[in-house]
Amino acid sequence: MKDSFHINTKVLGLIGHPIKHSYSPFIHNIAIELKKLDYIYLPFDVPAANLRNVVKGMNALGIKGFNVTIPHKESIIQYLSNLSEEASIIGSVNTVTNDLGKLTGYNTDVNGVVETLIPYKDEITGSQVCVVGAGGGSRAVIYALIRHFKPAKIFLINRTEGRAELLKNYFNAKMKFDGFKTRELFPPDLVEVFRDSKLIINATPVGMFPENDDSITRLENSFVKGQIIFDLVYNPPKTKLLQLAEKKGAIALDGLKMLVHQAAKAFEIWTGEQVPVEELQRSLELYISD
Ligand code: NAP
């Protein structure tokens, strides 16, 4: 971890609330060390009421760039001068650059989703997939699926079905995808839908530490051999959902690769430097297992 900095050291950061469990400061400071750059990455705990002043302050202090996490990924947009095409379609920003006062928003979660799923592209294209969750993570997932993987059908499943319906209408209008179906997250009614899907993605915090024993479904007959299960949750890396699916011979993909790739893309946007993502992921895995 960086142990010295000076007046010319460039500052990057993270704003969100709460942020004390975020791995981003670890990941980015390791990336800075690996690339031997004169930067430092700092966490800033920012409640919603302070967002406006903090963004102005970031700009006034000349902070080169920052990540944005819950609950600011959508509300930050009103304070930015520009959005990347992806951020504009998704309606959510996780990375901001400051170019002499011009703030531009990006969504690099999409890169994390694409990098995780790209080895399975042939299986996903033309298939039925399930996305559970209708928040910020789900938006990036849906964009990535439609733009890069072209499934035939997307089941949008959410605890509050009305939010899934809103998301369906949003992406229907923005990306002209009419293969959506929505369902309420009630596992006994979903066994068939899950079984018939080539890919199931959990984009909810269900199963996240400290609720490690939770799962969007505990019904083992929801999974079949060869199916792909991608859990955005990265703490713990092997969630209950992934354990259950693996028992039935499914392919389990955890949220760590996505986390590292979204960070690597943000880092590249800020510094122009490409980080060795495998090395970054190994460092993170060691850090988590400590
Ligand atoms: P969010 O915007 O707050 O959305 C949360 C979604 O989860 C909503 O659809 C919500 O349903 C649902 N949900 C929350 N608690 C639930 C529960 N107890 N039972 C059933 N559904 C529940 O969150 P987000 O940003 O999309 O993040 C979701 C997860 O993805 C988090 O664990 C986050 O850490 C992870 N994530 C990982 C990465 C990565 O790089 N690996 C990137 C982004 C997000 P309602 O609509 O009914 O409230």
mmCIF file of C-alpha atoms and ligand atoms in Angstrom:
data_model
loop_
_atom_site.group_PDB
_atom_site.id
_atom_site.type_symbol
_atom_site.label_atom_id
_atom_site.label_comp_id
_atom_site.label_asym_id
_atom_site.label_seq_id
_atom_site.Cartn_x
_atom_site.Cartn_y
_atom_site.Cartn_z
ATOM 1 C CA MET A 1 0.000 0.000 0.000
ATOM 2 C CA LYS A 2 1.260 3.522 -0.821
ATOM 3 C CA ASP A 3 3.151 4.966 2.138
ATOM 4 C CA SER A 4 4.274 8.345 0.789
ATOM 5 C CA PHE A 5 2.665 11.161 -1.148
ATOM 6 C CA HIS A 6 3.325 14.853 -1.713
ATOM 7 C CA ILE A 7 1.759 18.043 -3.035
ATOM 8 C CA ASN A 8 1.710 16.830 -6.676
ATOM 9 C CA THR A 9 0.280 13.399 -5.905
ATOM 10 C CA LYS A 10 -2.956 13.011 -7.868
ATOM 11 C CA VAL A 11 -5.999 12.100 -5.822
ATOM 12 C CA LEU A 12 -8.678 9.555 -6.774
ATOM 13 C CA GLY A 13 -11.496 8.480 -4.520
ATOM 14 C CA LEU A 14 -14.774 6.776 -3.776
ATOM 15 C CA ILE A 15 -18.005 8.404 -2.618
ATOM 16 C CA GLY A 16 -20.882 6.407 -1.175
ATOM 17 C CA HIS A 17 -22.708 5.664 2.048
ATOM 18 C CA PRO A 18 -21.934 3.390 3.789
ATOM 19 C CA ILE A 19 -18.495 2.550 2.342
ATOM 20 C CA LYS A 20 -16.570 0.997 5.156
ATOM 21 C CA HIS A 21 -16.806 -2.510 3.638
ATOM 22 C CA SER A 22 -15.737 -1.421 0.147
ATOM 23 C CA TYR A 23 -12.755 -3.186 -1.440
ATOM 24 C CA SER A 24 -12.222 -0.349 -3.951
ATOM 25 C CA PRO A 25 -9.548 1.507 -1.913
ATOM 26 C CA PHE A 26 -7.564 -1.735 -1.632
ATOM 27 C CA ILE A 27 -7.926 -2.580 -5.338
ATOM 28 C CA HIS A 28 -7.017 0.882 -6.642
ATOM 29 C CA ASN A 29 -4.083 1.445 -4.294
ATOM 30 C CA ILE A 30 -2.682 -1.956 -5.334
ATOM 31 C CA ALA A 31 -3.166 -0.952 -9.001
ATOM 32 C CA ILE A 32 -1.327 2.335 -8.318
ATOM 33 C CA GLU A 33 1.525 0.385 -6.713
ATOM 34 C CA LEU A 34 1.683 -2.169 -9.539
ATOM 35 C CA LYS A 35 1.902 0.598 -12.140
ATOM 36 C CA LYS A 36 4.218 2.772 -9.956
ATOM 37 C CA LEU A 37 2.067 5.882 -10.431
ATOM 38 C CA ASP A 38 1.983 9.025 -8.309
ATOM 39 C CA TYR A 39 -1.661 8.710 -7.297
ATOM 40 C CA ILE A 40 -3.551 7.935 -4.102
ATOM 41 C CA TYR A 41 -7.136 6.593 -3.787
ATOM 42 C CA LEU A 42 -9.190 7.607 -0.752
ATOM 43 C CA PRO A 43 -12.657 6.615 0.553
ATOM 44 C CA PHE A 44 -15.167 9.398 1.366
ATOM 45 C CA ASP A 45 -18.297 8.498 3.321
ATOM 46 C CA VAL A 46 -20.933 10.831 1.842
ATOM 47 C CA PRO A 47 -24.606 10.728 2.918
ATOM 48 C CA ALA A 48 -27.133 11.783 0.255
ATOM 49 C CA ALA A 49 -27.714 15.233 1.784
ATOM 50 C CA ASN A 50 -24.022 16.139 1.194
ATOM 51 C CA LEU A 51 -23.693 14.874 -2.373
ATOM 52 C CA ARG A 52 -24.026 18.234 -4.126
ATOM 53 C CA ASN A 53 -21.429 19.998 -1.969
ATOM 54 C CA VAL A 54 -19.050 17.056 -2.129
ATOM 55 C CA VAL A 55 -19.159 16.956 -5.939
ATOM 56 C CA LYS A 56 -18.454 20.705 -6.047
ATOM 57 C CA GLY A 57 -15.634 20.165 -3.553
ATOM 58 C CA MET A 58 -14.135 17.304 -5.596
ATOM 59 C CA ASN A 59 -14.051 19.617 -8.553
ATOM 60 C CA ALA A 60 -12.679 22.605 -6.600
ATOM 61 C CA LEU A 61 -9.908 20.458 -5.106
ATOM 62 C CA GLY A 62 -8.919 19.137 -8.531
ATOM 63 C CA ILE A 63 -9.548 15.503 -7.619
ATOM 64 C CA LYS A 64 -8.801 13.645 -10.858
ATOM 65 C CA GLY A 65 -11.559 11.091 -10.668
ATOM 66 C CA PHE A 66 -13.767 9.123 -8.362
ATOM 67 C CA ASN A 67 -15.959 6.059 -8.090
ATOM 68 C CA VAL A 68 -19.574 6.356 -7.072
ATOM 69 C CA THR A 69 -21.447 3.711 -5.168
ATOM 70 C CA ILE A 70 -24.759 3.206 -3.333
ATOM 71 C CA PRO A 71 -26.806 5.403 -2.926
ATOM 72 C CA HIS A 72 -25.436 7.967 -5.427
ATOM 73 C CA LYS A 73 -25.132 6.056 -8.706
ATOM 74 C CA GLU A 74 -28.234 7.669 -10.198
ATOM 75 C CA SER A 75 -28.464 10.979 -8.287
ATOM 76 C CA ILE A 76 -24.892 11.960 -9.256
ATOM 77 C CA ILE A 77 -25.967 12.368 -12.882
ATOM 78 C CA GLN A 78 -27.552 15.793 -12.324
ATOM 79 C CA TYR A 79 -24.117 17.205 -11.319
ATOM 80 C CA LEU A 80 -22.176 15.924 -14.347
ATOM 81 C CA SER A 81 -21.461 17.735 -17.638
ATOM 82 C CA ASN A 82 -21.279 14.592 -19.779
ATOM 83 C CA LEU A 83 -22.187 10.921 -19.782
ATOM 84 C CA SER A 84 -20.680 8.068 -21.761
ATOM 85 C CA GLU A 85 -23.153 6.393 -24.121
ATOM 86 C CA GLU A 86 -23.413 3.382 -21.794
ATOM 87 C CA ALA A 87 -23.980 5.437 -18.640
ATOM 88 C CA SER A 88 -26.605 7.459 -20.449
ATOM 89 C CA ILE A 89 -28.559 4.371 -21.570
ATOM 90 C CA ILE A 90 -28.182 2.562 -18.237
ATOM 91 C CA GLY A 91 -29.043 5.689 -16.224
ATOM 92 C CA SER A 92 -26.399 4.909 -13.602
ATOM 93 C CA VAL A 93 -22.782 6.038 -13.070
ATOM 94 C CA ASN A 94 -20.000 4.365 -11.081
ATOM 95 C CA THR A 95 -16.979 6.283 -12.382
ATOM 96 C CA VAL A 96 -16.401 10.026 -12.868
ATOM 97 C CA THR A 97 -13.480 11.869 -14.471
ATOM 98 C CA ASN A 98 -12.620 15.487 -13.767
ATOM 99 C CA ASP A 99 -11.061 17.165 -16.779
ATOM 100 C CA LEU A 100 -10.323 20.743 -15.652
ATOM 101 C CA GLY A 101 -13.784 21.058 -14.143
ATOM 102 C CA LYS A 102 -15.661 19.067 -16.777
ATOM 103 C CA LEU A 103 -17.105 16.030 -14.982
ATOM 104 C CA THR A 104 -17.913 12.990 -17.141
ATOM 105 C CA GLY A 105 -19.787 9.907 -15.893
ATOM 106 C CA TYR A 106 -19.138 6.308 -16.987
ATOM 107 C CA ASN A 107 -20.546 2.914 -16.075
ATOM 108 C CA THR A 108 -17.736 0.364 -15.868
ATOM 109 C CA ASP A 109 -19.902 -2.317 -14.191
ATOM 110 C CA VAL A 110 -20.817 -3.225 -17.778
ATOM 111 C CA ASN A 111 -17.176 -4.138 -18.466
ATOM 112 C CA GLY A 112 -17.177 -6.342 -15.376
ATOM 113 C CA VAL A 113 -20.300 -8.180 -16.547
ATOM 114 C CA VAL A 114 -18.977 -8.628 -20.094
ATOM 115 C CA GLU A 115 -15.572 -9.925 -18.952
ATOM 116 C CA THR A 116 -17.236 -12.442 -16.609
ATOM 117 C CA LEU A 117 -19.682 -13.796 -19.199
ATOM 118 C CA ILE A 118 -17.704 -13.558 -22.439
ATOM 119 C CA PRO A 119 -16.348 -17.158 -22.222
ATOM 120 C CA TYR A 120 -20.004 -18.320 -22.369
ATOM 121 C CA LYS A 121 -21.190 -16.036 -25.150
ATOM 122 C CA ASP A 122 -22.197 -18.839 -27.542
ATOM 123 C CA GLU A 123 -24.364 -20.514 -24.894
ATOM 124 C CA ILE A 124 -26.081 -17.251 -23.907
ATOM 125 C CA THR A 125 -26.858 -15.915 -27.374
ATOM 126 C CA GLY A 126 -30.363 -16.935 -28.426
ATOM 127 C CA SER A 127 -31.134 -18.509 -25.013
ATOM 128 C CA GLN A 128 -33.479 -17.764 -22.123
ATOM 129 C CA VAL A 129 -31.798 -16.002 -19.186
ATOM 130 C CA CYS A 130 -33.011 -14.913 -15.725
ATOM 131 C CA VAL A 131 -31.953 -11.706 -13.996
ATOM 132 C CA VAL A 132 -32.966 -11.433 -10.349
ATOM 133 C CA GLY A 133 -33.001 -7.856 -9.006
ATOM 134 C CA ALA A 134 -34.048 -4.503 -10.424
ATOM 135 C CA GLY A 135 -31.502 -2.072 -8.965
ATOM 136 C CA GLY A 136 -28.302 -0.469 -10.264
ATOM 137 C CA GLY A 137 -26.412 -3.741 -10.713
ATOM 138 C CA SER A 138 -29.302 -5.223 -12.644
ATOM 139 C CA ARG A 139 -29.373 -2.245 -15.021
ATOM 140 C CA ALA A 140 -25.723 -2.786 -15.976
ATOM 141 C CA VAL A 141 -26.384 -6.526 -16.386
ATOM 142 C CA ILE A 142 -29.397 -5.983 -18.658
ATOM 143 C CA TYR A 143 -27.534 -3.474 -20.817
ATOM 144 C CA ALA A 144 -24.564 -5.851 -21.149
ATOM 145 C CA LEU A 145 -26.821 -8.808 -22.019
ATOM 146 C CA ILE A 146 -28.801 -7.002 -24.699
ATOM 147 C CA ARG A 147 -25.828 -5.175 -26.242
ATOM 148 C CA HIS A 148 -23.192 -7.914 -26.096
ATOM 149 C CA PHE A 149 -24.909 -11.319 -25.724
ATOM 150 C CA LYS A 150 -28.291 -11.062 -27.456
ATOM 151 C CA PRO A 151 -30.370 -13.582 -25.451
ATOM 152 C CA ALA A 152 -33.763 -14.533 -26.900
ATOM 153 C CA LYS A 153 -35.658 -13.948 -23.667
ATOM 154 C CA ILE A 154 -34.906 -12.218 -20.344
ATOM 155 C CA PHE A 155 -36.964 -13.105 -17.266
ATOM 156 C CA LEU A 156 -36.731 -10.082 -14.965
ATOM 157 C CA ILE A 157 -37.448 -11.327 -11.454
ATOM 158 C CA ASN A 158 -37.729 -9.075 -8.429
ATOM 159 C CA ARG A 159 -39.079 -9.033 -4.874
ATOM 160 C CA THR A 160 -41.181 -6.036 -5.920
ATOM 161 C CA GLU A 161 -42.514 -7.070 -9.329
ATOM 162 C CA GLY A 162 -43.565 -3.491 -10.116
ATOM 163 C CA ARG A 163 -39.899 -2.413 -10.180
ATOM 164 C CA ALA A 164 -39.111 -5.219 -12.639
ATOM 165 C CA GLU A 165 -41.991 -3.992 -14.789
ATOM 166 C CA LEU A 166 -40.594 -0.431 -14.735
ATOM 167 C CA LEU A 167 -37.168 -1.706 -15.760
ATOM 168 C CA LYS A 168 -38.697 -3.770 -18.536
ATOM 169 C CA ASN A 169 -40.483 -0.724 -19.945
ATOM 170 C CA TYR A 170 -37.339 1.414 -19.557
ATOM 171 C CA PHE A 171 -35.074 -0.960 -21.522
ATOM 172 C CA ASN A 172 -37.822 -1.737 -23.955
ATOM 173 C CA ALA A 173 -37.911 1.945 -24.857
ATOM 174 C CA LYS A 174 -34.136 2.597 -24.665
ATOM 175 C CA MET A 175 -32.820 -0.549 -26.384
ATOM 176 C CA LYS A 176 -35.835 -1.792 -28.334
ATOM 177 C CA PHE A 177 -35.667 -5.225 -26.676
ATOM 178 C CA ASP A 178 -39.067 -6.853 -26.501
ATOM 179 C CA GLY A 179 -38.081 -10.283 -25.128
ATOM 180 C CA PHE A 180 -38.758 -9.416 -21.468
ATOM 181 C CA LYS A 181 -41.029 -11.244 -19.058
ATOM 182 C CA THR A 182 -41.373 -10.179 -15.422
ATOM 183 C CA ARG A 183 -42.022 -12.309 -12.325
ATOM 184 C CA GLU A 184 -42.178 -11.872 -8.588
ATOM 185 C CA LEU A 185 -39.327 -13.478 -6.604
ATOM 186 C CA PHE A 186 -41.247 -16.411 -5.147
ATOM 187 C CA PRO A 187 -38.964 -19.445 -5.554
ATOM 188 C CA PRO A 188 -41.577 -22.270 -5.567
ATOM 189 C CA ASP A 189 -43.239 -20.682 -8.618
ATOM 190 C CA LEU A 190 -39.926 -20.181 -10.393
ATOM 191 C CA VAL A 191 -38.430 -23.676 -10.479
ATOM 192 C CA GLU A 192 -39.328 -24.230 -14.117
ATOM 193 C CA VAL A 193 -38.283 -20.747 -15.200
ATOM 194 C CA PHE A 194 -34.899 -21.226 -13.507
ATOM 195 C CA ARG A 195 -34.405 -24.744 -14.892
ATOM 196 C CA ASP A 196 -35.213 -23.631 -18.438
ATOM 197 C CA SER A 197 -32.721 -20.752 -18.322
ATOM 198 C CA LYS A 198 -29.215 -21.175 -19.675
ATOM 199 C CA LEU A 199 -28.030 -18.406 -17.365
ATOM 200 C CA ILE A 200 -29.270 -17.152 -13.967
ATOM 201 C CA ILE A 201 -27.854 -13.912 -12.576
ATOM 202 C CA ASN A 202 -28.302 -12.760 -9.001
ATOM 203 C CA ALA A 203 -28.202 -8.943 -8.926
ATOM 204 C CA THR A 204 -29.545 -8.598 -5.372
ATOM 205 C CA PRO A 205 -27.596 -8.496 -2.094
ATOM 206 C CA VAL A 206 -29.232 -11.781 -1.005
ATOM 207 C CA GLY A 207 -26.492 -14.092 0.314
ATOM 208 C CA MET A 208 -24.080 -11.257 1.067
ATOM 209 C CA PHE A 209 -22.094 -11.200 4.334
ATOM 210 C CA PRO A 210 -23.268 -11.480 7.105
ATOM 211 C CA GLU A 211 -26.377 -13.257 5.694
ATOM 212 C CA ASN A 212 -24.198 -15.961 4.097
ATOM 213 C CA ASP A 213 -26.879 -18.628 4.402
ATOM 214 C CA ASP A 214 -29.480 -16.785 2.305
ATOM 215 C CA SER A 215 -30.145 -17.548 -1.351
ATOM 216 C CA ILE A 216 -32.608 -16.267 -3.973
ATOM 217 C CA THR A 217 -33.709 -19.922 -4.109
ATOM 218 C CA ARG A 218 -32.833 -22.893 -1.934
ATOM 219 C CA LEU A 219 -34.677 -25.341 -4.184
ATOM 220 C CA GLU A 220 -31.977 -27.532 -5.685
ATOM 221 C CA ASN A 221 -34.233 -28.663 -8.515
ATOM 222 C CA SER A 222 -34.007 -25.075 -9.819
ATOM 223 C CA PHE A 223 -30.571 -25.944 -11.275
ATOM 224 C CA VAL A 224 -29.397 -28.287 -14.008
ATOM 225 C CA LYS A 225 -26.039 -29.571 -15.201
ATOM 226 C CA GLY A 226 -24.142 -27.197 -17.484
ATOM 227 C CA GLN A 227 -26.269 -24.190 -16.589
ATOM 228 C CA ILE A 228 -24.408 -20.930 -15.790
ATOM 229 C CA ILE A 229 -25.056 -19.167 -12.470
ATOM 230 C CA PHE A 230 -23.503 -15.710 -11.981
ATOM 231 C CA ASP A 231 -23.751 -14.087 -8.546
ATOM 232 C CA LEU A 232 -22.829 -10.389 -8.401
ATOM 233 C CA VAL A 233 -22.238 -10.787 -4.666
ATOM 234 C CA TYR A 234 -18.485 -11.017 -3.978
ATOM 235 C CA ASN A 235 -18.446 -11.319 -0.183
ATOM 236 C CA PRO A 236 -18.407 -14.257 0.373
ATOM 237 C CA PRO A 237 -17.127 -15.242 -3.080
ATOM 238 C CA LYS A 238 -18.785 -18.689 -2.900
ATOM 239 C CA THR A 239 -22.366 -17.782 -1.950
ATOM 240 C CA LYS A 240 -25.039 -20.244 -0.877
ATOM 241 C CA LEU A 241 -26.634 -19.867 -4.339
ATOM 242 C CA LEU A 242 -23.382 -20.885 -6.049
ATOM 243 C CA GLN A 243 -22.882 -23.801 -3.658
ATOM 244 C CA LEU A 244 -26.375 -25.165 -4.355
ATOM 245 C CA ALA A 245 -25.983 -24.721 -8.112
ATOM 246 C CA GLU A 246 -22.554 -26.385 -8.194
ATOM 247 C CA LYS A 247 -23.971 -29.428 -6.407
ATOM 248 C CA LYS A 248 -26.232 -29.934 -9.430
ATOM 249 C CA GLY A 249 -23.317 -29.579 -11.875
ATOM 250 C CA ALA A 250 -23.902 -25.929 -12.841
ATOM 251 C CA ILE A 251 -21.050 -23.518 -13.663
ATOM 252 C CA ALA A 252 -20.655 -21.027 -10.788
ATOM 253 C CA LEU A 253 -19.326 -17.510 -11.464
ATOM 254 C CA ASP A 254 -18.744 -15.213 -8.477
ATOM 255 C CA GLY A 255 -18.725 -11.388 -8.338
ATOM 256 C CA LEU A 256 -14.969 -10.958 -7.832
ATOM 257 C CA LYS A 257 -14.020 -10.980 -11.501
ATOM 258 C CA MET A 258 -16.683 -8.342 -12.197
ATOM 259 C CA LEU A 259 -15.436 -6.255 -9.270
ATOM 260 C CA VAL A 260 -11.839 -6.348 -10.451
ATOM 261 C CA HIS A 261 -12.698 -5.678 -14.103
ATOM 262 C CA GLN A 262 -14.979 -2.722 -13.333
ATOM 263 C CA ALA A 263 -12.141 -1.285 -11.225
ATOM 264 C CA ALA A 264 -9.520 -1.946 -13.914
ATOM 265 C CA LYS A 265 -11.646 -0.128 -16.504
ATOM 266 C CA ALA A 266 -12.155 2.866 -14.179
ATOM 267 C CA PHE A 267 -8.408 2.930 -13.515
ATOM 268 C CA GLU A 268 -7.713 2.921 -17.245
ATOM 269 C CA ILE A 269 -10.184 5.760 -17.813
ATOM 270 C CA TRP A 270 -8.473 7.911 -15.139
ATOM 271 C CA THR A 271 -4.801 7.094 -15.770
ATOM 272 C CA GLY A 272 -4.632 5.679 -19.313
ATOM 273 C CA GLU A 273 -2.881 2.623 -17.808
ATOM 274 C CA GLN A 274 -3.960 -1.005 -18.132
ATOM 275 C CA VAL A 275 -3.604 -3.032 -14.944
ATOM 276 C CA PRO A 276 -2.788 -6.766 -14.901
ATOM 277 C CA VAL A 277 -6.238 -7.882 -13.774
ATOM 278 C CA GLU A 278 -5.263 -11.460 -12.850
ATOM 279 C CA GLU A 279 -2.585 -10.128 -10.503
ATOM 280 C CA LEU A 280 -5.053 -7.643 -9.056
ATOM 281 C CA GLN A 281 -7.614 -10.410 -8.478
ATOM 282 C CA ARG A 282 -5.036 -12.664 -6.785
ATOM 283 C CA SER A 283 -4.070 -9.804 -4.404
ATOM 284 C CA LEU A 284 -7.735 -9.186 -3.616
ATOM 285 C CA GLU A 285 -8.427 -12.882 -2.958
ATOM 286 C CA LEU A 286 -5.482 -13.033 -0.549
ATOM 287 C CA TYR A 287 -6.653 -9.860 1.177
ATOM 288 C CA ILE A 288 -10.197 -11.227 1.588
ATOM 289 C CA SER A 289 -9.059 -14.619 2.857
ATOM 290 C CA ASP A 290 -6.792 -13.023 5.522
HETATM 291 P P1 NAP B 1 -29.712 -1.932 -5.347
HETATM 292 O O1 NAP B 1 -29.684 -0.924 -6.446
HETATM 293 O O2 NAP B 1 -29.938 -1.492 -3.952
HETATM 294 O O3 NAP B 1 -30.820 -3.055 -5.755
HETATM 295 C C1 NAP B 1 -31.118 -4.078 -4.896
HETATM 296 C C2 NAP B 1 -32.055 -5.090 -5.558
HETATM 297 O O4 NAP B 1 -32.067 -6.236 -4.725
HETATM 298 C C3 NAP B 1 -33.494 -4.627 -5.679
HETATM 299 O O5 NAP B 1 -34.064 -5.214 -6.811
HETATM 300 C C4 NAP B 1 -34.139 -5.207 -4.407
HETATM 301 O O6 NAP B 1 -35.523 -5.537 -4.566
HETATM 302 C C5 NAP B 1 -33.387 -6.492 -4.253
HETATM 303 N N1 NAP B 1 -33.308 -6.922 -2.856
HETATM 304 C C6 NAP B 1 -32.700 -6.282 -1.832
HETATM 305 N N2 NAP B 1 -32.835 -6.992 -0.680
HETATM 306 C C7 NAP B 1 -33.553 -8.106 -1.000
HETATM 307 C C8 NAP B 1 -34.021 -9.222 -0.248
HETATM 308 N N3 NAP B 1 -33.757 -9.345 1.062
HETATM 309 N N4 NAP B 1 -34.729 -10.174 -0.914
HETATM 310 C C9 NAP B 1 -34.984 -10.069 -2.224
HETATM 311 N N5 NAP B 1 -34.586 -9.037 -2.983
HETATM 312 C C10 NAP B 1 -33.856 -8.058 -2.382
HETATM 313 O O7 NAP B 1 -28.342 -2.748 -5.313
HETATM 314 P P2 NAP B 1 -27.304 -3.001 -6.511
HETATM 315 O O8 NAP B 1 -26.355 -1.879 -6.634
HETATM 316 O O9 NAP B 1 -28.050 -3.433 -7.731
HETATM 317 O O10 NAP B 1 -26.451 -4.233 -5.908
HETATM 318 C C11 NAP B 1 -27.018 -5.529 -5.804
HETATM 319 C C12 NAP B 1 -25.891 -6.501 -5.412
HETATM 320 O O11 NAP B 1 -24.923 -6.568 -6.459
HETATM 321 C C13 NAP B 1 -25.114 -6.075 -4.143
HETATM 322 O O12 NAP B 1 -24.783 -7.213 -3.402
HETATM 323 C C14 NAP B 1 -23.856 -5.450 -4.710
HETATM 324 O O13 NAP B 1 -22.737 -5.560 -3.824
HETATM 325 C C15 NAP B 1 -23.632 -6.324 -5.934
HETATM 326 N N6 NAP B 1 -22.830 -5.657 -6.968
HETATM 327 C C16 NAP B 1 -21.659 -6.256 -7.279
HETATM 328 C C17 NAP B 1 -20.855 -5.687 -8.254
HETATM 329 C C18 NAP B 1 -19.572 -6.379 -8.599
HETATM 330 O O14 NAP B 1 -18.687 -5.716 -9.148
HETATM 331 N N7 NAP B 1 -19.448 -7.665 -8.348
HETATM 332 C C19 NAP B 1 -21.253 -4.501 -8.907
HETATM 333 C C20 NAP B 1 -22.504 -3.917 -8.561
HETATM 334 C C21 NAP B 1 -23.283 -4.515 -7.583
HETATM 335 P P3 NAP B 1 -36.713 -4.453 -4.344
HETATM 336 O O15 NAP B 1 -36.832 -3.735 -5.658
HETATM 337 O O16 NAP B 1 -37.890 -5.296 -4.015
HETATM 338 O O17 NAP B 1 -36.269 -3.547 -3.212
#
